[in-house]
CSV table of C-alpha atoms in Angstrom, one decimal:
chain,number,residue,atom,x,y,z
G,23,MET,CA,117.0,124.4,106.0
G,24,ASN,CA,117.6,120.8,107.1
G,25,ALA,CA,114.0,120.0,106.9
G,26,ILE,CA,113.8,121.1,103.2
G,27,PHE,CA,116.7,118.9,102.2
G,28,ALA,CA,115.2,116.0,104.2
G,29,ILE,CA,112.0,116.4,102.2
G,30,ILE,CA,113.9,116.5,98.9
G,31,ARG,CA,116.0,113.5,99.9
G,32,ARG,CA,112.9,111.6,101.0
G,33,ASP,CA,111.0,112.3,97.8
G,34,LEU,CA,113.9,111.2,95.7
G,35,LEU,CA,114.3,108.1,97.8
G,36,LEU,CA,110.6,107.2,97.5
G,37,ALA,CA,110.8,107.8,93.7
G,38,MET,CA,113.8,105.4,93.6
G,39,ARG,CA,111.7,102.7,95.4
G,40,ARG,CA,108.8,103.1,93.0
G,41,LYS,CA,110.4,103.9,89.8
G,42,SER,CA,107.4,103.3,87.5
G,43,GLU,CA,105.8,106.7,88.4
G,44,VAL,CA,108.8,108.7,87.3
G,45,LEU,CA,109.6,106.5,84.3
G,46,THR,CA,106.0,106.7,83.0
G,47,ALA,CA,106.2,110.5,82.5
G,48,VAL,CA,109.6,110.3,80.9
G,49,PHE,CA,108.6,107.5,78.5
G,50,PHE,CA,105.4,109.4,77.6
G,51,PHE,CA,107.5,112.4,76.7
G,52,VAL,CA,109.9,110.3,74.6
G,53,ILE,CA,107.2,108.4,72.8
G,54,VAL,CA,104.9,111.4,72.0
G,55,VAL,CA,107.8,113.5,70.7
G,56,SER,CA,109.1,110.5,68.6
G,57,LEU,CA,105.6,109.8,67.0
G,58,PHE,CA,105.5,113.2,65.3
G,59,PRO,CA,108.3,112.8,62.8
G,60,LEU,CA,107.0,109.3,62.0
G,61,GLY,CA,103.5,110.5,61.4
G,62,ILE,CA,104.4,113.7,59.5
G,63,GLY,CA,107.1,112.3,57.3
G,64,PRO,CA,110.7,113.3,56.5
G,65,GLU,CA,110.2,116.9,55.5
G,66,PRO,CA,113.1,118.7,57.2
G,67,ALA,CA,111.7,122.3,56.9
G,68,LEU,CA,108.3,121.3,58.3
G,69,LEU,CA,109.8,119.3,61.1
G,70,ARG,CA,112.1,122.1,62.1
G,71,LYS,CA,109.2,124.4,62.2
G,72,ILE,CA,107.0,122.3,64.4
G,73,ALA,CA,109.8,121.0,66.7
G,74,PRO,CA,109.6,123.6,69.4
G,75,GLY,CA,105.9,123.4,69.7
G,76,VAL,CA,105.8,119.6,69.8
G,77,LEU,CA,108.5,119.4,72.4
G,78,TRP,CA,106.9,121.9,74.6
G,79,VAL,CA,103.4,120.6,74.4
G,80,ALA,CA,104.8,117.1,75.2
G,81,ALA,CA,106.7,118.5,78.1
G,82,LEU,CA,103.5,120.2,79.5
G,83,LEU,CA,101.5,117.0,79.2
G,84,ALA,CA,104.3,114.8,80.7
G,85,THR,CA,104.5,117.2,83.7
G,86,MET,CA,100.7,117.0,84.1
G,87,LEU,CA,100.9,113.2,84.4
G,88,GLY,CA,102.6,113.1,87.8
G,89,LEU,CA,101.1,116.3,89.1
G,90,GLN,CA,98.2,114.8,91.0
G,91,ARG,CA,100.5,112.6,93.0
G,92,MET,CA,102.5,115.5,94.2
G,93,PHE,CA,100.7,115.9,97.5
G,94,ALA,CA,98.1,113.0,97.4
G,95,PRO,CA,100.3,110.3,99.0
G,96,ASP,CA,101.4,112.6,101.8
G,97,HIS,CA,97.8,113.7,102.3
G,98,HIS,CA,96.6,110.0,102.4
G,99,ASP,CA,99.1,108.8,105.0
G,100,GLY,CA,99.1,111.8,107.3
G,101,THR,CA,102.5,113.1,106.4
G,102,LEU,CA,101.0,116.4,105.3
G,103,GLU,CA,99.5,116.9,108.7
G,104,GLN,CA,102.9,116.5,110.2
G,105,MET,CA,104.3,118.9,107.7
G,106,VAL,CA,101.7,121.6,108.7
G,107,LEU,CA,102.5,121.0,112.4
G,108,SER,CA,106.3,121.1,111.8
G,109,PRO,CA,108.1,124.0,113.4
G,110,THR,CA,109.6,124.7,110.0
G,111,PRO,CA,107.4,127.1,108.0
G,112,LEU,CA,105.1,125.1,105.6
G,113,GLY,CA,106.1,127.4,102.7
G,114,LEU,CA,109.7,126.2,102.9
G,115,LEU,CA,108.6,122.5,103.1
G,116,VAL,CA,106.4,123.0,100.1
G,117,GLY,CA,109.3,124.6,98.3
G,118,GLY,CA,111.2,121.3,99.0
G,119,LYS,CA,108.4,119.2,97.6
G,120,ILE,CA,108.3,121.4,94.4
G,121,ALA,CA,112.1,121.1,94.0
G,122,ALA,CA,111.9,117.3,94.3
G,123,HIS,CA,109.1,117.3,91.8
G,124,TRP,CA,111.2,119.3,89.3
G,125,LEU,CA,114.2,117.0,89.9
G,126,LEU,CA,112.1,114.0,89.1
G,127,SER,CA,109.8,115.3,86.3
G,128,GLY,CA,111.4,118.4,84.9
G,129,LEU,CA,115.1,117.7,84.8
G,130,PRO,CA,114.9,114.5,82.8
G,131,LEU,CA,112.9,116.3,80.2
G,132,VAL,CA,115.6,119.0,79.9
G,133,LEU,CA,118.3,116.4,79.5
G,134,LEU,CA,116.3,114.3,77.0
G,135,ALA,CA,115.2,117.3,74.9
G,136,PRO,CA,118.4,117.7,72.8
G,137,VAL,CA,118.4,114.0,71.9
G,138,LEU,CA,114.8,114.1,70.8
G,139,GLY,CA,115.3,117.4,69.0
G,140,LEU,CA,117.8,115.7,66.7
G,141,GLN,CA,114.9,113.8,65.2
G,142,PHE,CA,113.5,117.1,64.0
G,143,GLY,CA,116.7,118.2,62.4
G,144,LEU,CA,117.4,121.1,64.8
G,145,ASP,CA,121.1,122.3,64.7
G,146,ALA,CA,123.3,122.5,67.8
G,147,ASP,CA,122.6,126.1,68.6
G,148,ALA,CA,118.8,125.6,68.4
G,149,LEU,CA,119.1,122.6,70.7
G,150,GLY,CA,121.1,124.7,73.1
G,151,VAL,CA,118.3,127.4,73.2
G,152,LEU,CA,115.7,124.6,73.5
G,153,MET,CA,117.5,123.2,76.6
G,154,LEU,CA,117.9,126.7,78.1
G,155,ALA,CA,114.2,127.4,77.6
G,156,LEU,CA,113.2,124.1,79.1
G,157,LEU,CA,115.6,124.7,82.0
G,158,LEU,CA,113.8,128.0,82.8
G,159,GLY,CA,110.4,126.7,81.9
G,160,THR,CA,110.1,123.3,83.6
G,161,PRO,CA,110.5,124.7,87.1
G,162,LEU,CA,107.8,127.1,86.2
G,163,LEU,CA,105.6,124.1,85.3
G,164,SER,CA,106.3,122.4,88.7
G,165,LEU,CA,105.6,125.6,90.6
G,166,ILE,CA,102.3,126.4,88.9
G,167,GLY,CA,101.3,122.8,89.0
G,168,ALA,CA,101.8,122.7,92.7
G,169,ILE,CA,99.1,125.3,93.2
G,170,GLY,CA,96.7,123.2,91.1
G,171,ALA,CA,97.6,120.0,92.9
G,172,ALA,CA,97.0,121.6,96.3
G,173,LEU,CA,93.7,123.1,95.2
G,174,THR,CA,92.3,119.8,93.9
G,175,LEU,CA,93.7,117.7,96.8
G,176,GLY,CA,91.2,115.2,98.2
G,177,LEU,CA,88.6,116.0,95.5
G,178,ARG,CA,86.8,113.2,93.6
G,179,GLY,CA,87.7,113.5,89.9
G,180,GLY,CA,90.4,115.9,90.9
G,181,GLY,CA,92.5,114.8,87.9
G,182,VAL,CA,90.3,116.3,85.3
G,183,LEU,CA,89.8,119.5,87.3
G,184,LEU,CA,93.5,119.8,87.7
G,185,SER,CA,94.1,119.7,84.0
G,186,LEU,CA,91.4,122.3,83.4
G,187,LEU,CA,92.9,124.5,86.2
G,188,VAL,CA,96.6,124.2,85.3
G,189,LEU,CA,96.8,123.9,81.5
G,190,PRO,CA,95.5,127.4,80.9
G,191,LEU,CA,98.1,128.7,83.3
G,192,TYR,CA,100.8,126.9,81.4
G,193,VAL,CA,100.0,128.9,78.2
G,194,PRO,CA,102.6,131.7,78.9
G,195,ALA,CA,105.3,129.2,79.5
G,196,LEU,CA,104.4,127.4,76.3
G,197,ILE,CA,104.3,130.6,74.2
G,198,PHE,CA,107.6,132.0,75.5
G,199,GLY,CA,109.4,128.6,75.7
G,200,ALA,CA,108.5,127.5,72.2
G,201,GLY,CA,108.8,131.1,70.9
G,202,ALA,CA,112.4,131.3,72.1
G,203,VAL,CA,113.4,128.4,69.8
G,204,GLU,CA,111.4,129.7,66.9
G,205,ALA,CA,112.9,133.1,67.3
G,206,HIS,CA,116.3,131.7,67.3
G,207,ILE,CA,115.7,129.6,64.2
G,208,SER,CA,114.3,132.6,62.3
G,209,GLY,CA,117.4,134.6,63.3
G,210,LEU,CA,115.7,137.1,65.6
G,211,GLY,CA,117.5,136.0,68.7
G,212,ALA,CA,116.0,134.2,71.7
G,213,ALA,CA,117.1,136.7,74.4
G,214,GLY,CA,113.7,138.4,74.7
G,215,HIS,CA,111.7,135.3,75.1
G,216,LEU,CA,114.2,133.8,77.6
G,217,SER,CA,114.2,136.9,79.7
G,218,LEU,CA,110.4,136.9,79.9
G,219,LEU,CA,110.5,133.2,80.8
G,220,ALA,CA,113.0,133.9,83.6
G,221,ALA,CA,110.8,136.8,84.8
G,222,LEU,CA,107.8,134.5,85.0
G,223,LEU,CA,110.0,131.9,86.9
G,224,ALA,CA,111.1,134.6,89.4
G,225,LEU,CA,107.5,135.6,90.0
G,226,ALA,CA,106.4,132.0,90.4
G,227,VAL,CA,109.3,131.1,92.8
G,228,PHE,CA,108.1,133.9,95.0
G,229,PHE,CA,104.3,133.4,94.9
G,230,ALA,CA,103.6,129.8,94.1
G,231,PRO,CA,104.8,128.2,97.4
G,232,TRP,CA,102.7,130.8,99.3
G,233,ALA,CA,99.6,130.1,97.3
G,234,THR,CA,100.2,126.3,97.5
G,235,THR,CA,100.5,126.6,101.3
G,236,ALA,CA,97.2,128.4,101.6
G,237,ALA,CA,95.5,125.8,99.4
G,238,LEU,CA,97.0,122.9,101.5
G,239,ARG,CA,95.7,124.5,104.7
G,240,ILE,CA,92.2,124.7,103.3
G,241,ALA,CA,92.4,121.1,102.1
G,242,LEU,CA,93.3,119.9,105.6
G,243,GLU,CA,90.5,121.8,107.4
T,10,MET,CA,99.7,124.5,130.5
T,11,LEU,CA,97.1,124.0,127.8
T,12,THR,CA,93.7,125.7,128.3
T,13,ALA,CA,90.7,126.1,126.1
T,14,HIS,CA,87.6,128.1,126.6
T,15,GLY,CA,84.2,127.9,125.0
T,16,LEU,CA,85.4,125.7,122.0
T,17,THR,CA,82.7,125.2,119.4
T,18,CYS,CA,83.2,123.0,116.3
T,19,VAL,CA,81.0,123.1,113.2
T,20,ARG,CA,81.5,120.7,110.4
T,21,GLY,CA,79.5,121.5,107.3
T,22,GLU,CA,75.9,122.2,108.6
T,23,ARG,CA,76.3,120.2,111.8
T,24,ARG,CA,77.5,121.5,115.1
T,25,LEU,CA,79.6,118.7,116.7
T,26,PHE,CA,80.1,120.3,120.1
T,27,ALA,CA,79.8,123.7,121.7
T,28,GLY,CA,81.2,125.5,124.8
T,29,ILE,CA,83.9,123.0,125.7
T,30,ASP,CA,86.2,124.1,128.4
T,31,LEU,CA,89.3,122.2,129.3
T,32,ALA,CA,92.6,122.6,131.1
T,33,VAL,CA,95.7,120.3,131.2
T,34,GLY,CA,98.5,121.2,133.5
T,35,PRO,CA,102.0,119.6,134.0
T,36,GLY,CA,101.7,116.0,134.9
T,37,GLU,CA,98.1,115.8,134.0
T,38,TRP,CA,96.3,114.0,131.1
T,39,LEU,CA,92.9,114.4,129.6
T,40,HIS,CA,90.9,111.4,128.3
T,41,VAL,CA,88.5,112.5,125.5
T,42,ARG,CA,85.6,110.1,125.3
T,43,GLY,CA,82.5,110.0,123.2
T,44,GLU,CA,80.5,108.0,120.6
T,45,ASN,CA,81.7,107.5,117.1
T,46,GLY,CA,81.2,110.8,115.3
T,47,ALA,CA,81.0,112.9,118.5
T,48,GLY,CA,83.9,115.0,117.4
T,49,LYS,CA,86.8,113.6,119.4
T,50,THR,CA,89.2,113.8,116.4
T,51,SER,CA,87.9,117.2,115.5
T,52,LEU,CA,88.6,118.4,119.1
T,53,LEU,CA,92.1,117.1,118.9
T,54,ARG,CA,92.6,118.8,115.5
T,55,LEU,CA,91.4,122.0,116.9
T,56,LEU,CA,93.8,121.7,119.8
T,57,VAL,CA,96.9,121.2,117.6
T,58,GLY,CA,95.9,123.9,115.2
T,59,LEU,CA,95.0,121.9,112.1
T,60,MET,CA,91.4,123.3,112.2
T,61,HIS,CA,90.1,126.6,113.5
T,62,PRO,CA,87.3,126.7,116.1
T,63,ALA,CA,84.0,128.3,115.1
T,64,ALA,CA,84.1,130.0,118.5
T,65,GLY,CA,86.3,129.9,121.6
T,66,GLU,CA,90.0,130.1,122.1
T,67,ILE,CA,93.0,127.8,122.9
T,68,ARG,CA,95.9,129.0,125.0
T,69,TRP,CA,99.3,127.6,125.7
T,70,ASP,CA,101.0,128.9,128.9
T,71,GLY,CA,98.6,131.8,128.8
T,72,ALA,CA,99.2,132.9,125.2
T,73,ALA,CA,96.9,132.2,122.2
T,74,VAL,CA,98.3,129.3,120.2
T,75,GLY,CA,97.6,131.2,116.9
T,76,GLU,CA,100.1,133.9,118.0
T,77,LEU,CA,102.7,131.4,119.3
T,78,GLY,CA,102.7,129.6,116.0
T,79,ASP,CA,106.0,127.7,115.6
T,80,GLU,CA,106.8,128.1,119.3
T,81,TYR,CA,103.7,126.0,120.2
T,82,ARG,CA,104.3,123.5,117.4
T,83,ARG,CA,107.9,122.9,118.7
T,84,GLN,CA,106.6,121.8,122.1
T,85,MET,CA,103.7,119.7,120.9
T,86,LEU,CA,103.5,116.3,119.2
T,87,PHE,CA,100.4,115.1,117.4
T,88,LEU,CA,99.9,111.5,116.3
T,89,GLY,CA,96.7,111.1,114.2
T,90,HIS,CA,94.7,108.3,112.8
T,91,HIS,CA,97.0,108.0,109.8
T,92,GLY,CA,100.4,106.7,110.4
T,93,ALA,CA,102.5,109.5,108.7
T,94,VAL,CA,104.6,106.5,108.0
T,95,LYS,CA,105.9,105.8,104.5
T,96,GLU,CA,105.4,102.2,103.4
T,97,GLU,CA,108.4,102.2,101.0
T,98,LEU,CA,110.9,103.5,103.6
T,99,THR,CA,112.5,101.4,106.3
T,100,THR,CA,111.5,101.9,110.0
T,101,LEU,CA,114.8,103.7,110.6
T,102,GLU,CA,114.4,106.0,107.7
T,103,ASN,CA,110.9,106.9,108.8
T,104,LEU,CA,112.1,107.9,112.2
T,105,HIS,CA,115.0,109.9,110.8
T,106,PHE,CA,112.7,111.7,108.4
T,107,ALA,CA,110.2,112.5,111.1
T,108,ALA,CA,112.9,114.0,113.2
T,109,ALA,CA,114.3,116.0,110.3
T,110,LEU,CA,110.8,117.4,109.8
T,111,ASP,CA,110.8,118.6,113.4
T,112,GLY,CA,114.1,120.3,112.6
T,113,ALA,CA,116.0,118.1,115.1
T,114,GLU,CA,119.0,115.9,114.8
T,115,LEU,CA,118.4,112.3,115.7
T,116,PRO,CA,121.5,110.3,116.5
T,117,GLU,CA,121.5,106.7,115.2
T,118,ARG,CA,121.8,105.3,118.7
T,119,GLU,CA,118.7,107.0,119.9
T,120,ALA,CA,116.7,106.0,116.9
T,121,LEU,CA,117.7,102.3,117.3
T,122,ALA,CA,117.0,102.5,121.0
T,123,ALA,CA,113.4,103.8,120.3
T,124,LEU,CA,112.7,101.0,117.8
T,125,HIS,CA,114.1,98.3,120.2
T,126,ARG,CA,112.0,99.7,123.0
T,127,PHE,CA,108.9,99.1,120.9
T,128,GLY,CA,110.0,95.5,120.0
T,129,LEU,CA,111.2,96.2,116.5
T,130,ARG,CA,114.6,94.8,117.0
T,131,GLY,CA,115.8,93.2,113.8
T,132,ARG,CA,113.4,95.2,111.6
T,133,GLU,CA,115.4,98.4,111.5
T,134,GLU,CA,116.2,98.0,107.8
T,135,LEU,CA,112.9,96.5,106.7
T,136,PRO,CA,110.5,98.6,104.6
T,137,VAL,CA,107.4,99.4,106.6
T,138,ARG,CA,105.1,97.7,104.0
T,139,PHE,CA,106.3,94.3,105.2
T,140,LEU,CA,105.2,95.0,108.8
T,141,SER,CA,101.8,94.1,110.3
T,142,ALA,CA,99.3,96.8,111.2
T,143,GLY,CA,100.3,96.7,114.9
T,144,GLN,CA,104.0,96.9,114.0
T,145,LYS,CA,103.3,100.0,111.8
T,146,ARG,CA,101.6,101.6,114.8
T,147,ARG,CA,104.7,100.8,116.8
T,148,VAL,CA,106.9,102.6,114.3
T,149,LEU,CA,104.7,105.6,114.7
T,150,LEU,CA,104.8,105.4,118.5
T,151,ALA,CA,108.6,105.2,118.5
T,152,ARG,CA,108.4,108.9,117.7
T,153,LEU,CA,107.1,109.5,121.3
T,154,VAL,CA,110.6,108.4,122.5
T,155,THR,CA,112.7,110.3,119.9
T,156,ARG,CA,110.8,113.5,119.9
T,157,LYS,CA,111.1,115.8,123.0
T,158,ALA,CA,107.7,117.5,123.4
T,159,ARG,CA,105.9,118.7,126.4
T,160,LEU,CA,102.4,118.1,125.1
T,161,TRP,CA,101.3,114.9,123.5
T,162,VAL,CA,98.1,114.9,121.5
T,163,LEU,CA,97.3,111.3,120.6
T,164,ASP,CA,94.3,110.1,118.6
T,165,GLU,CA,93.4,106.5,119.4
T,166,PRO,CA,97.0,105.5,120.3
T,167,PHE,CA,96.0,102.0,121.3
T,168,THR,CA,94.4,101.0,118.0
T,169,ALA,CA,95.8,97.7,116.6
T,170,LEU,CA,98.3,97.3,119.5
T,171,ASP,CA,98.6,94.0,121.4
T,172,VAL,CA,98.5,93.7,125.2
T,173,LYS,CA,102.2,94.0,125.6
T,174,ALA,CA,102.4,97.2,123.4
T,175,VAL,CA,99.5,98.7,125.3
T,176,ASP,CA,101.4,98.2,128.6
T,177,MET,CA,104.6,99.7,127.0
T,178,LEU,CA,102.7,102.7,125.7
T,179,SER,CA,100.9,103.2,129.1
T,180,ALA,CA,104.3,103.1,130.8
T,181,LEU,CA,105.7,105.6,128.4
T,182,ILE,CA,102.8,108.0,128.9
T,183,GLY,CA,103.3,107.5,132.7
T,184,GLU,CA,107.0,108.5,132.4
T,185,HIS,CA,106.1,111.5,130.2
T,186,LEU,CA,103.6,112.7,132.8
T,187,GLY,CA,106.0,112.0,135.6
T,188,GLY,CA,108.5,114.3,134.0
T,189,GLY,CA,106.1,117.2,133.9
T,190,GLY,CA,104.6,116.4,130.5
T,191,MET,CA,101.0,116.7,129.4
T,192,ALA,CA,98.8,114.5,127.3
T,193,VAL,CA,95.5,114.6,125.6
T,194,LEU,CA,94.2,111.4,124.1
T,195,THR,CA,91.1,109.7,122.8
T,196,SER,CA,90.4,106.1,123.4
T,197,HIS,CA,87.4,103.8,123.8
T,198,GLN,CA,89.2,101.6,126.2
T,199,ALA,CA,89.5,102.3,129.9
T,200,MET,CA,93.0,103.7,130.4
T,201,PRO,CA,95.5,102.1,132.8
T,202,ILE,CA,97.2,105.4,133.6
T,203,ALA,CA,96.6,107.3,136.9
T,204,GLY,CA,95.7,110.9,137.3
T,205,GLY,CA,93.6,111.4,134.2
T,206,ARG,CA,90.5,113.5,133.8
T,207,VAL,CA,87.7,112.5,131.5
T,208,LEU,CA,86.1,114.8,129.0
T,209,GLN,CA,82.8,113.4,127.7
T,210,LEU,CA,81.7,114.8,124.4
């Protein structure tokens, strides 16, 4: 277990020392979400209607920004080889990498979402549902993204391929995540959507590190 | 004891080498030599389990390394071409992280002693990106002191080192062999360490 916490601590430390990478994704999220109300105009009903979709699409794209660098620096400087050769199972180490990625790219989005949601005239309850949906959904984005990042590791033009590979897999998270907020606003209750999102997350927590590990081993051959 | 029998390596369409046999016992070391592109690094990567041989098998103390898995990895240390050293972290942080990855506790005192031994006194808290290429290599080699492993697999360990560091490293390898350790290494230089066998690819 120590090795996993060491990986998380190291990745957070590295992010602290090169802040620009983390901040880029966060600023991207803030700016994209803020541009919509400015572009569409002050129509409260319309803004409330598009808010969940806009926030979720922006969250997907913001997560995509840092995805390619999830394993690339470790691959480049040989740390990945040492991770494969570590006595700790690679799946657990990869779990640590994914956790660190979520802490750096997912958690800030969850915390910022309610502030940005205010621009769209969402009420407090809807903002709560939005946060909960993002709390369940953003780890899912990191987990699925890790598979794509590992599969495209070391490829030329891997960035474009990564988007083509990962964005379709993000569709269920987008539908249920944005759907939860919409269902809440229309009075249907968000429980159904949130449970499905949680089920997807449970599935991904189980399978994604395993698939990522297999892809990383292939990349190193 | 590390033994390999009939190792064959195929990269893409090309066969790098075939039918390599080798054995390294306690206190022995193997010097892998060959031209650029002969497959020295590939052989080392096969031995540590980063790649799988097209044919042949590798055994550690009589058991296939594939079955030993973590048990083999715990007793083996591989230092490759790339440093596995993070530029943004300090030399001390790099050593601590490497130890944590091995699942080991590294007392501060031992980490400092290892850095001092490789002439990095006064640079413990310096981010690695401020060091020269040779000093970066020294940070990497300090792992040889902090990590307890029976088998060392070193790919070009003398690259970028000055004369003094080459002597230090040779002495370190000598100590390791004297304590019953084993080593496999590639180098283009003649090696100032006694008791080695040469494998020409």
